[in-house]
Amino acid sequence: MKKSAAIRLAGAAGAIALGIMGLTGCSGGSGTSSAPAAVTFWGWAPGYADAVKAFNASHKDVKVTYQEVQPGSKGGYQKMLNAVTAGNAPCLAQVGYETLPSFAAQGALEDVASTAKADEKDFQPAAWKSVTIGDAVYGAPVDTGPMGLFYNKQLFDSLGLSAPTTWAEYKADAEKIHASDPTKFISSPYLDYDYAGLAWQTGAAWFGVDSDAWKVSLASDANLKIADYWQGLVSEGLISSAPMYDQAWYTGLGNGSIATVVGAVWQAGVIKGGAADGSGKWAVAPMPQWSAGDDQVGNAGGSATAVLKGCSDTKAAWEFAHWLSTDKTTFDTLVKKAGLYPAATGLADLPALTEGDAYFGGQKIFDVFAKAAPKVNPDWTWGPVMTKTAADLDDGLGKAWSGQGTIADALKTAQDKTIAELKKQGLKVSQ
């Protein structure tokens, strides 16, 4: 969410873990009518409307009505929270993993563990962890964002370099690339959730739940190790000044002045769509490791079909949510239309995920991510005030990448401000 929710944060982390949600006074249950159960679903991903049509055509016991809303950060999340407060929310809604804990903290979600738990095996462990808090399950994982290394293979080849397998090799390559041409850089600044993926890889947690309280650890020793590494690249002038997703960034990707993007699977579509001049020059490799032989992967992005508080038929809601995430024909279309990468374990062989990509020199790039997805570190928890946490972190990171302050300082400031916000909202914090 880009602005504060209208609903006051209620209860503590322990209450969340126990699924004690009390905003609306509504409770979920199973419908008993012989008529088809009616479920309303709010979302915005391309392809969702077609998915609902396919479901309704093949299922007679549940009828789903789809309503497209603005993307979450552009008003969709606030609309959902307002509907929960008013007692007229849909049963299901598209909610990003990073936002789901804040919905839970505000009592806006329904715990469907009794219905959903049997299907846990159908999803990647890290994705399932992203829809749970304690023993509560708040939705079905849809997509996930396992990370890899997108790199300009033409540039690397011209310098006799291969894709780095460790972060030490990555830094050495950065130095060689910049030495060959001072207008070329290994990468560009990372902010909020893209930066989080770098921490996620090593299990450098930002949040955790300790009994009935939240733990905040953005400035932990593990996080400082990562911060100091990237700070070193900044200090040596090896990072481009072009912000990610800015036109200057796309230009750099296309002309070879930005050599890599350490990012999630969905970055393939971003790069292809914005840097046409790079076609045929790029390739994908596994994410570099901190120690040779390690096999850890970070994640950036992903969303769930969340069950909102007040849903009158949670079993019908789960039937559709699970189907949306696991039906092969439907998800193949979602890959093509929305660039989603499945959180379900049985969908890695979808036709859309097994084809070569001309932009990446004909490489079957999804093979890299199919191997990476099961290795995403499951020990990651998003906090309950991520909008503020991300905004405060970005403020500090933006300055640090440009040489004003440090990444370590940005993490410490964001941690302090997050703790203050949690206390302001009445949530317990474990010191």
Coordinates of C-alpha atoms in Angstrom, one line a residue:
M1 CA 0.0 0.0 0.0
K2 CA 1.3 3.5 -0.8
K3 CA -0.8 5.2 1.8
S4 CA -1.8 4.3 5.4
A5 CA -4.7 1.9 5.7
A6 CA -8.0 3.3 7.0
I7 CA -8.2 0.4 9.5
R8 CA -6.1 0.7 12.6
L9 CA -3.6 -2.0 13.3
A10 CA -5.1 -4.3 15.9
G11 CA -3.7 -6.8 18.2
A12 CA -0.2 -8.2 18.5
A13 CA 1.8 -10.6 16.4
G14 CA 0.7 -13.4 18.8
A15 CA -2.9 -12.7 18.0
I16 CA -2.0 -12.8 14.3
A17 CA -0.4 -16.2 14.7
L18 CA -3.4 -17.5 16.4
G19 CA -5.7 -16.1 13.7
I20 CA -7.6 -13.9 16.1
M21 CA -9.1 -11.3 13.8
G22 CA -11.8 -9.0 15.0
L23 CA -12.4 -6.1 12.7
T24 CA -15.7 -7.0 11.0
G25 CA -17.3 -9.5 13.3
C26 CA -17.9 -11.8 10.3
S27 CA -16.7 -15.3 10.2
G28 CA -16.0 -17.7 7.4
G29 CA -17.9 -20.9 6.8
S30 CA -19.1 -23.4 4.3
G31 CA -22.2 -22.7 2.3
T32 CA -25.0 -25.3 2.6
S33 CA -27.2 -24.3 -0.4
S34 CA -27.7 -26.7 -3.2
A35 CA -27.2 -23.8 -5.7
P36 CA -23.7 -23.1 -6.9
A37 CA -21.7 -21.2 -4.2
A38 CA -21.0 -17.6 -5.2
V39 CA -17.5 -16.2 -4.9
T40 CA -16.3 -12.8 -5.8
F41 CA -12.7 -12.2 -6.7
W42 CA -10.8 -8.9 -7.0
G43 CA -7.5 -8.6 -8.9
W44 CA -5.6 -6.9 -11.7
A45 CA -3.2 -9.4 -13.3
P46 CA -3.7 -9.8 -17.1
G47 CA -5.3 -13.2 -17.7
Y48 CA -7.3 -13.4 -14.5
A49 CA -10.6 -12.6 -16.2
D50 CA -10.0 -15.4 -18.7
A51 CA -9.1 -17.7 -15.9
V52 CA -12.4 -17.1 -14.1
K53 CA -14.3 -17.8 -17.3
A54 CA -12.5 -21.1 -17.7
F55 CA -13.2 -22.1 -14.1
N56 CA -16.9 -21.3 -14.4
A57 CA -17.1 -23.3 -17.6
S58 CA -15.6 -26.4 -16.0
H59 CA -17.1 -26.2 -12.5
K60 CA -20.8 -26.4 -11.6
D61 CA -20.6 -26.2 -7.8
V62 CA -18.9 -22.8 -7.6
K63 CA -19.5 -19.6 -9.6
V64 CA -16.8 -16.9 -9.5
T65 CA -17.4 -13.3 -10.4
Y66 CA -14.3 -11.4 -11.2
Q67 CA -13.9 -7.6 -10.7
E68 CA -10.8 -5.9 -12.0
V69 CA -9.4 -3.3 -9.5
Q70 CA -6.4 -1.0 -9.6
P71 CA -3.1 -2.6 -8.8
G72 CA -2.6 -2.8 -5.0
S73 CA -0.2 0.1 -4.6
K74 CA -2.3 2.3 -6.9
G75 CA -5.5 2.0 -4.8
G76 CA -6.5 -1.7 -5.0
Y77 CA -5.3 -2.5 -1.5
Q78 CA -7.1 0.5 0.1
K79 CA -10.3 -0.5 -1.7
M80 CA -10.0 -4.0 -0.3
L81 CA -9.4 -2.7 3.2
N82 CA -12.3 -0.3 3.0
A83 CA -14.6 -3.1 1.8
V84 CA -13.6 -5.2 4.8
T85 CA -14.4 -2.4 7.1
A86 CA -17.8 -1.9 5.5
G87 CA -18.5 -5.6 5.7
N88 CA -19.0 -6.0 1.9
A89 CA -15.6 -7.3 0.8
P90 CA -15.2 -10.0 -1.8
C91 CA -14.2 -13.5 -0.7
L92 CA -10.9 -13.4 -2.6
A93 CA -8.4 -10.8 -3.6
Q94 CA -5.0 -10.6 -5.2
V95 CA -2.5 -9.6 -2.5
G96 CA 1.3 -9.4 -2.8
Y97 CA 3.3 -11.5 -0.3
E98 CA 5.0 -8.4 1.1
T99 CA 1.6 -6.9 1.9
L100 CA -0.2 -9.9 3.3
P101 CA 1.2 -9.5 6.8
S102 CA -0.1 -5.9 7.0
F103 CA -3.6 -7.2 6.0
A104 CA -3.4 -9.9 8.7
A105 CA -2.3 -7.3 11.3
Q106 CA -5.3 -5.2 10.4
G107 CA -7.7 -8.2 10.8
A108 CA -8.5 -8.2 7.1
L109 CA -7.9 -11.9 6.3
E110 CA -9.7 -15.1 7.0
D111 CA -7.7 -18.1 8.3
V112 CA -8.4 -21.1 6.0
A113 CA -5.9 -23.5 7.5
S114 CA -8.5 -26.2 8.2
T115 CA -9.4 -26.3 4.5
A116 CA -6.0 -25.4 2.9
K117 CA -3.5 -27.3 4.9
A118 CA -4.0 -30.5 2.9
D119 CA -2.8 -28.7 -0.2
E120 CA 0.5 -27.4 1.2
K121 CA 2.4 -30.1 -0.7
D122 CA 1.3 -28.5 -4.0
F123 CA 3.5 -25.4 -3.5
Q124 CA 7.1 -24.4 -3.1
P125 CA 8.0 -24.2 0.6
A126 CA 9.0 -20.5 0.4
A127 CA 5.7 -19.6 -1.4
W128 CA 3.7 -21.5 1.2
K129 CA 5.5 -19.7 4.0
S130 CA 4.6 -16.4 2.4
V131 CA 0.8 -17.0 2.9
T132 CA 1.1 -18.2 6.5
I133 CA 1.7 -16.6 9.9
G134 CA 2.1 -19.0 12.7
D135 CA -0.4 -21.8 12.1
A136 CA -2.8 -19.6 10.1
V137 CA -3.1 -19.8 6.3
Y138 CA -4.5 -16.8 4.6
G139 CA -4.6 -17.7 0.9
A140 CA -3.2 -19.7 -2.0
P141 CA 0.2 -18.8 -3.4
V142 CA 0.0 -17.9 -7.1
D143 CA 3.3 -16.9 -8.4
T144 CA 6.8 -16.5 -7.1
G145 CA 10.0 -14.7 -7.9
P146 CA 13.1 -16.9 -7.7
M147 CA 16.2 -14.9 -8.6
G148 CA 19.0 -15.4 -11.0
L149 CA 21.7 -13.4 -12.8
F150 CA 20.7 -11.6 -16.0
Y151 CA 23.9 -10.7 -17.8
N152 CA 25.1 -9.2 -21.1
K153 CA 26.7 -12.3 -22.5
Q154 CA 28.1 -10.4 -25.5
L155 CA 29.9 -8.0 -23.2
F156 CA 31.2 -10.8 -20.9
D157 CA 32.4 -12.8 -23.9
S158 CA 34.2 -9.9 -25.4
L159 CA 36.3 -9.6 -22.2
G160 CA 36.9 -13.3 -21.8
L161 CA 34.5 -13.5 -18.8
S162 CA 32.0 -16.2 -17.9
A163 CA 29.0 -15.8 -15.7
P164 CA 30.2 -15.4 -12.1
T165 CA 29.3 -18.2 -9.7
T166 CA 30.3 -16.3 -6.5
W167 CA 29.9 -12.8 -5.3
A168 CA 33.7 -12.5 -5.1
E169 CA 33.8 -13.4 -8.8
Y170 CA 31.0 -10.9 -9.5
K171 CA 33.1 -8.1 -7.9
A172 CA 36.2 -9.1 -9.9
D173 CA 34.2 -9.0 -13.1
A174 CA 32.8 -5.6 -12.1
E175 CA 36.4 -4.3 -11.8
K176 CA 37.4 -5.7 -15.2
I177 CA 34.3 -4.4 -17.0
H178 CA 34.8 -0.9 -15.6
A179 CA 38.5 -1.0 -16.3
S180 CA 37.8 -1.9 -20.0
D181 CA 35.5 1.2 -20.4
P182 CA 34.8 3.7 -17.6
T183 CA 31.3 4.2 -19.0
K184 CA 30.4 0.5 -18.2
F185 CA 29.2 -0.7 -14.9
I186 CA 28.4 -4.1 -13.4
S187 CA 24.9 -3.1 -12.2
S188 CA 22.7 -0.3 -11.0
P189 CA 21.1 0.6 -7.6
Y190 CA 18.6 -1.8 -6.0
L191 CA 15.8 -0.5 -3.8
D192 CA 13.1 -2.0 -1.5
Y193 CA 11.9 -5.4 -2.6
D194 CA 14.7 -5.9 -5.2
Y195 CA 17.2 -5.2 -2.5
A196 CA 15.3 -7.5 -0.1
G197 CA 16.0 -10.4 -2.5
L198 CA 19.7 -10.0 -1.9
A199 CA 19.2 -10.3 1.8
W200 CA 16.6 -13.1 1.4
Q201 CA 19.2 -15.3 -0.4
T202 CA 21.3 -15.7 2.8
G203 CA 18.5 -15.8 5.3
A204 CA 19.4 -12.3 6.5
A205 CA 16.0 -11.8 8.0
W206 CA 14.3 -8.5 8.3
F207 CA 11.3 -9.6 10.4
G208 CA 10.3 -12.5 12.6
V209 CA 7.7 -13.4 15.2
D210 CA 8.8 -14.1 18.7
S211 CA 6.0 -15.5 20.8
D212 CA 3.5 -12.5 20.9
A213 CA 5.9 -9.9 19.4
W214 CA 7.5 -8.8 16.2
K215 CA 11.3 -9.0 15.8
V216 CA 12.9 -6.4 13.5
S217 CA 16.4 -7.1 12.3
L218 CA 17.2 -5.1 9.2
A219 CA 20.5 -4.0 10.8
S220 CA 21.6 -7.4 11.9
D221 CA 25.2 -8.6 11.4
A222 CA 24.0 -10.8 8.5
N223 CA 22.4 -7.8 6.8
L224 CA 25.5 -5.6 7.4
K225 CA 27.6 -8.2 5.5
I226 CA 25.5 -7.8 2.4
A227 CA 25.3 -4.0 2.9
D228 CA 29.1 -3.7 3.2
Y229 CA 29.6 -5.8 0.0
W230 CA 27.4 -3.5 -2.1
Q231 CA 28.8 -0.5 -0.4
G232 CA 32.3 -1.6 -1.6
L233 CA 31.1 -1.6 -5.2
V234 CA 29.7 1.9 -4.7
S235 CA 32.9 3.1 -3.2
E236 CA 34.9 1.8 -6.1
G237 CA 32.6 3.5 -8.7
L238 CA 31.4 0.2 -10.1
I239 CA 27.6 0.9 -9.8
S240 CA 25.8 2.9 -12.5
S241 CA 23.8 5.9 -11.3
A242 CA 20.8 5.0 -13.5
P243 CA 17.9 4.1 -11.2
M244 CA 16.2 0.8 -11.9
Y245 CA 13.1 1.1 -14.2
D246 CA 14.2 4.6 -15.3
Q247 CA 14.7 5.2 -19.0
A248 CA 18.4 5.7 -18.4
W249 CA 18.4 2.1 -16.9
Y250 CA 16.7 0.6 -20.0
T251 CA 19.1 2.5 -22.2
G252 CA 22.1 1.1 -20.2
L253 CA 20.7 -2.4 -20.6
G254 CA 20.3 -2.0 -24.3
N255 CA 23.7 -0.4 -25.1
G256 CA 25.8 -2.5 -22.7
S257 CA 26.7 0.1 -20.2
I258 CA 24.9 -1.8 -17.5
A259 CA 26.2 -5.4 -17.5
T260 CA 23.9 -7.3 -15.2
V261 CA 20.6 -7.4 -13.3
V262 CA 20.4 -9.6 -10.2
G263 CA 16.7 -10.1 -10.3
A264 CA 13.6 -12.3 -10.2
V265 CA 12.3 -14.4 -13.1
W266 CA 9.8 -11.7 -14.0
Q267 CA 12.7 -9.3 -14.8
A268 CA 13.0 -11.2 -18.1
G269 CA 9.9 -9.5 -19.4
V270 CA 10.9 -6.1 -18.0
I271 CA 14.3 -6.3 -19.7
K272 CA 12.8 -7.5 -23.0
G273 CA 10.1 -4.9 -23.0
G274 CA 12.3 -1.9 -22.2
A275 CA 15.7 -2.7 -23.8
A276 CA 15.0 -3.9 -27.3
D277 CA 18.5 -3.0 -28.3
G278 CA 19.8 -5.8 -26.1
S279 CA 18.1 -8.5 -28.0
G280 CA 20.3 -11.5 -28.6
K281 CA 23.0 -10.2 -26.3
W282 CA 21.7 -11.3 -22.9
A283 CA 21.6 -14.6 -21.0
V284 CA 20.6 -15.9 -17.6
A285 CA 22.7 -17.8 -15.1
P286 CA 22.1 -18.9 -11.4
M287 CA 22.4 -16.3 -8.7
P288 CA 26.0 -15.9 -7.5
Q289 CA 26.7 -17.5 -4.1
W290 CA 28.6 -16.1 -1.1
S291 CA 30.7 -19.3 -0.8
A292 CA 31.6 -21.6 -3.7
G293 CA 29.3 -24.7 -3.6
D294 CA 26.5 -23.0 -1.8
D295 CA 23.0 -23.3 -3.3
Q296 CA 20.9 -20.5 -1.9
V297 CA 18.4 -18.4 -3.8
G298 CA 16.6 -15.2 -3.0
N299 CA 13.1 -14.2 -4.0
A300 CA 11.6 -10.9 -5.2
G301 CA 7.9 -10.6 -5.8
G302 CA 5.0 -12.9 -5.9
S303 CA 1.3 -12.8 -4.9
A304 CA -1.4 -14.8 -3.4
T305 CA -5.1 -15.2 -3.8
A306 CA -6.0 -14.1 -0.3
V307 CA -9.2 -14.9 1.5
L308 CA -10.6 -11.7 3.0
K309 CA -12.3 -11.4 6.3
G310 CA -16.0 -12.1 6.2
C311 CA -16.0 -14.6 3.4
S312 CA -19.1 -16.7 3.9
D313 CA -17.9 -19.8 2.0
T314 CA -14.2 -20.4 2.5
K315 CA -14.3 -23.9 1.1
A316 CA -15.7 -22.6 -2.2
A317 CA -13.2 -19.8 -2.2
W318 CA -10.3 -22.2 -1.6
E319 CA -11.6 -24.5 -4.4
F320 CA -11.1 -21.6 -6.9
A321 CA -7.9 -20.2 -5.4
H322 CA -6.2 -23.6 -5.5
W323 CA -7.4 -24.3 -9.0
L324 CA -6.2 -20.9 -10.2
S325 CA -2.7 -21.7 -8.9
T326 CA -2.5 -25.3 -10.1
D327 CA -4.5 -25.7 -13.3
K328 CA -1.9 -26.3 -16.1
T329 CA -3.9 -24.8 -19.0
T330 CA -4.9 -21.7 -17.1
F331 CA -1.4 -21.1 -15.7
D332 CA 0.2 -21.5 -19.1
T333 CA -1.9 -18.6 -20.2
L334 CA -1.0 -16.6 -17.1
V335 CA 2.7 -17.1 -17.9
K336 CA 2.2 -15.7 -21.4
K337 CA -0.2 -12.9 -20.5
A338 CA 1.1 -11.8 -17.1
G339 CA 4.6 -13.1 -16.9
L340 CA 3.8 -15.0 -13.7
Y341 CA 6.0 -17.8 -12.6
P342 CA 4.1 -20.6 -10.8
A343 CA 4.4 -21.1 -7.1
A344 CA 3.0 -24.6 -7.6
T345 CA 5.5 -27.4 -7.7
G346 CA 3.9 -29.3 -10.6
L347 CA 4.0 -26.6 -13.3
A348 CA 7.6 -26.2 -14.2
D349 CA 7.1 -28.1 -17.5
L350 CA 4.4 -25.8 -18.9
P351 CA 4.8 -25.2 -22.6
A352 CA 5.4 -21.4 -22.0
L353 CA 8.2 -22.3 -19.6
T354 CA 10.1 -24.7 -21.8
E355 CA 10.6 -22.6 -25.0
G356 CA 13.8 -20.9 -26.1
D357 CA 13.8 -17.1 -26.0
A358 CA 15.3 -15.3 -28.9
Y359 CA 16.1 -12.2 -26.8
F360 CA 18.3 -14.4 -24.7
G361 CA 20.1 -16.0 -27.6
G362 CA 17.6 -18.8 -27.8
Q363 CA 18.3 -19.9 -24.2
K364 CA 15.6 -21.8 -22.4
I365 CA 15.9 -19.3 -19.5
F366 CA 13.1 -20.8 -17.4
D367 CA 15.3 -23.9 -16.9
V368 CA 17.5 -21.7 -14.7
F369 CA 14.5 -20.6 -12.6
A370 CA 13.0 -24.1 -12.4
K371 CA 16.1 -25.2 -10.6
A372 CA 16.2 -22.1 -8.5
A373 CA 12.6 -22.1 -7.3
P374 CA 12.9 -25.1 -4.8
K375 CA 16.1 -23.5 -3.4
V376 CA 14.5 -20.2 -2.4
N377 CA 15.3 -19.8 1.3
P378 CA 12.0 -20.3 3.1
D379 CA 13.2 -18.5 6.2
W380 CA 11.8 -15.1 5.3
T381 CA 8.9 -13.1 6.9
W382 CA 7.6 -9.8 5.7
G383 CA 6.7 -7.2 8.4
P384 CA 3.3 -5.8 9.1
V385 CA 4.1 -2.2 8.0
M386 CA 6.0 -2.8 4.8
T387 CA 4.8 0.3 3.1
K388 CA 6.5 2.5 5.6
T389 CA 9.5 0.2 6.0
A390 CA 10.1 0.2 2.3
A391 CA 9.6 4.0 2.0
D392 CA 12.0 4.7 4.8
L393 CA 14.5 2.2 3.4
D394 CA 14.3 3.6 -0.1
D395 CA 15.0 7.1 1.3
G396 CA 18.3 5.9 2.8
L397 CA 19.2 3.6 0.0
G398 CA 18.7 6.3 -2.6
K399 CA 21.2 8.5 -0.8
A400 CA 23.7 5.6 -0.2
W401 CA 23.8 4.5 -3.8
S402 CA 24.7 8.1 -4.8
G403 CA 27.5 8.3 -2.2
Q404 CA 25.6 10.2 0.5
G405 CA 25.6 8.0 3.6
T406 CA 25.9 4.2 3.6
I407 CA 23.6 1.2 3.0
A408 CA 24.3 0.1 6.6
D409 CA 23.0 3.5 7.8
A410 CA 19.9 3.1 5.6
L411 CA 19.1 -0.3 7.2
K412 CA 19.6 1.0 10.7
T413 CA 17.4 4.1 10.1
A414 CA 14.7 1.9 8.5
Q415 CA 14.8 -0.5 11.4
D416 CA 14.5 2.3 14.0
K417 CA 11.6 3.9 12.2
T418 CA 9.8 0.5 11.7
I419 CA 10.1 -0.3 15.4
A420 CA 8.7 3.2 16.2
E421 CA 5.8 2.6 13.8
L422 CA 5.0 -0.8 15.2
K423 CA 4.8 0.6 18.7
K424 CA 2.7 3.5 17.5
Q425 CA 0.2 1.0 16.0
G426 CA 0.0 -0.9 19.3
L427 CA 2.0 -4.0 18.2
K428 CA 4.5 -5.6 20.5
V429 CA 8.2 -5.6 19.6
S430 CA 10.8 -8.0 20.8
Q431 CA 14.0 -6.1 21.6

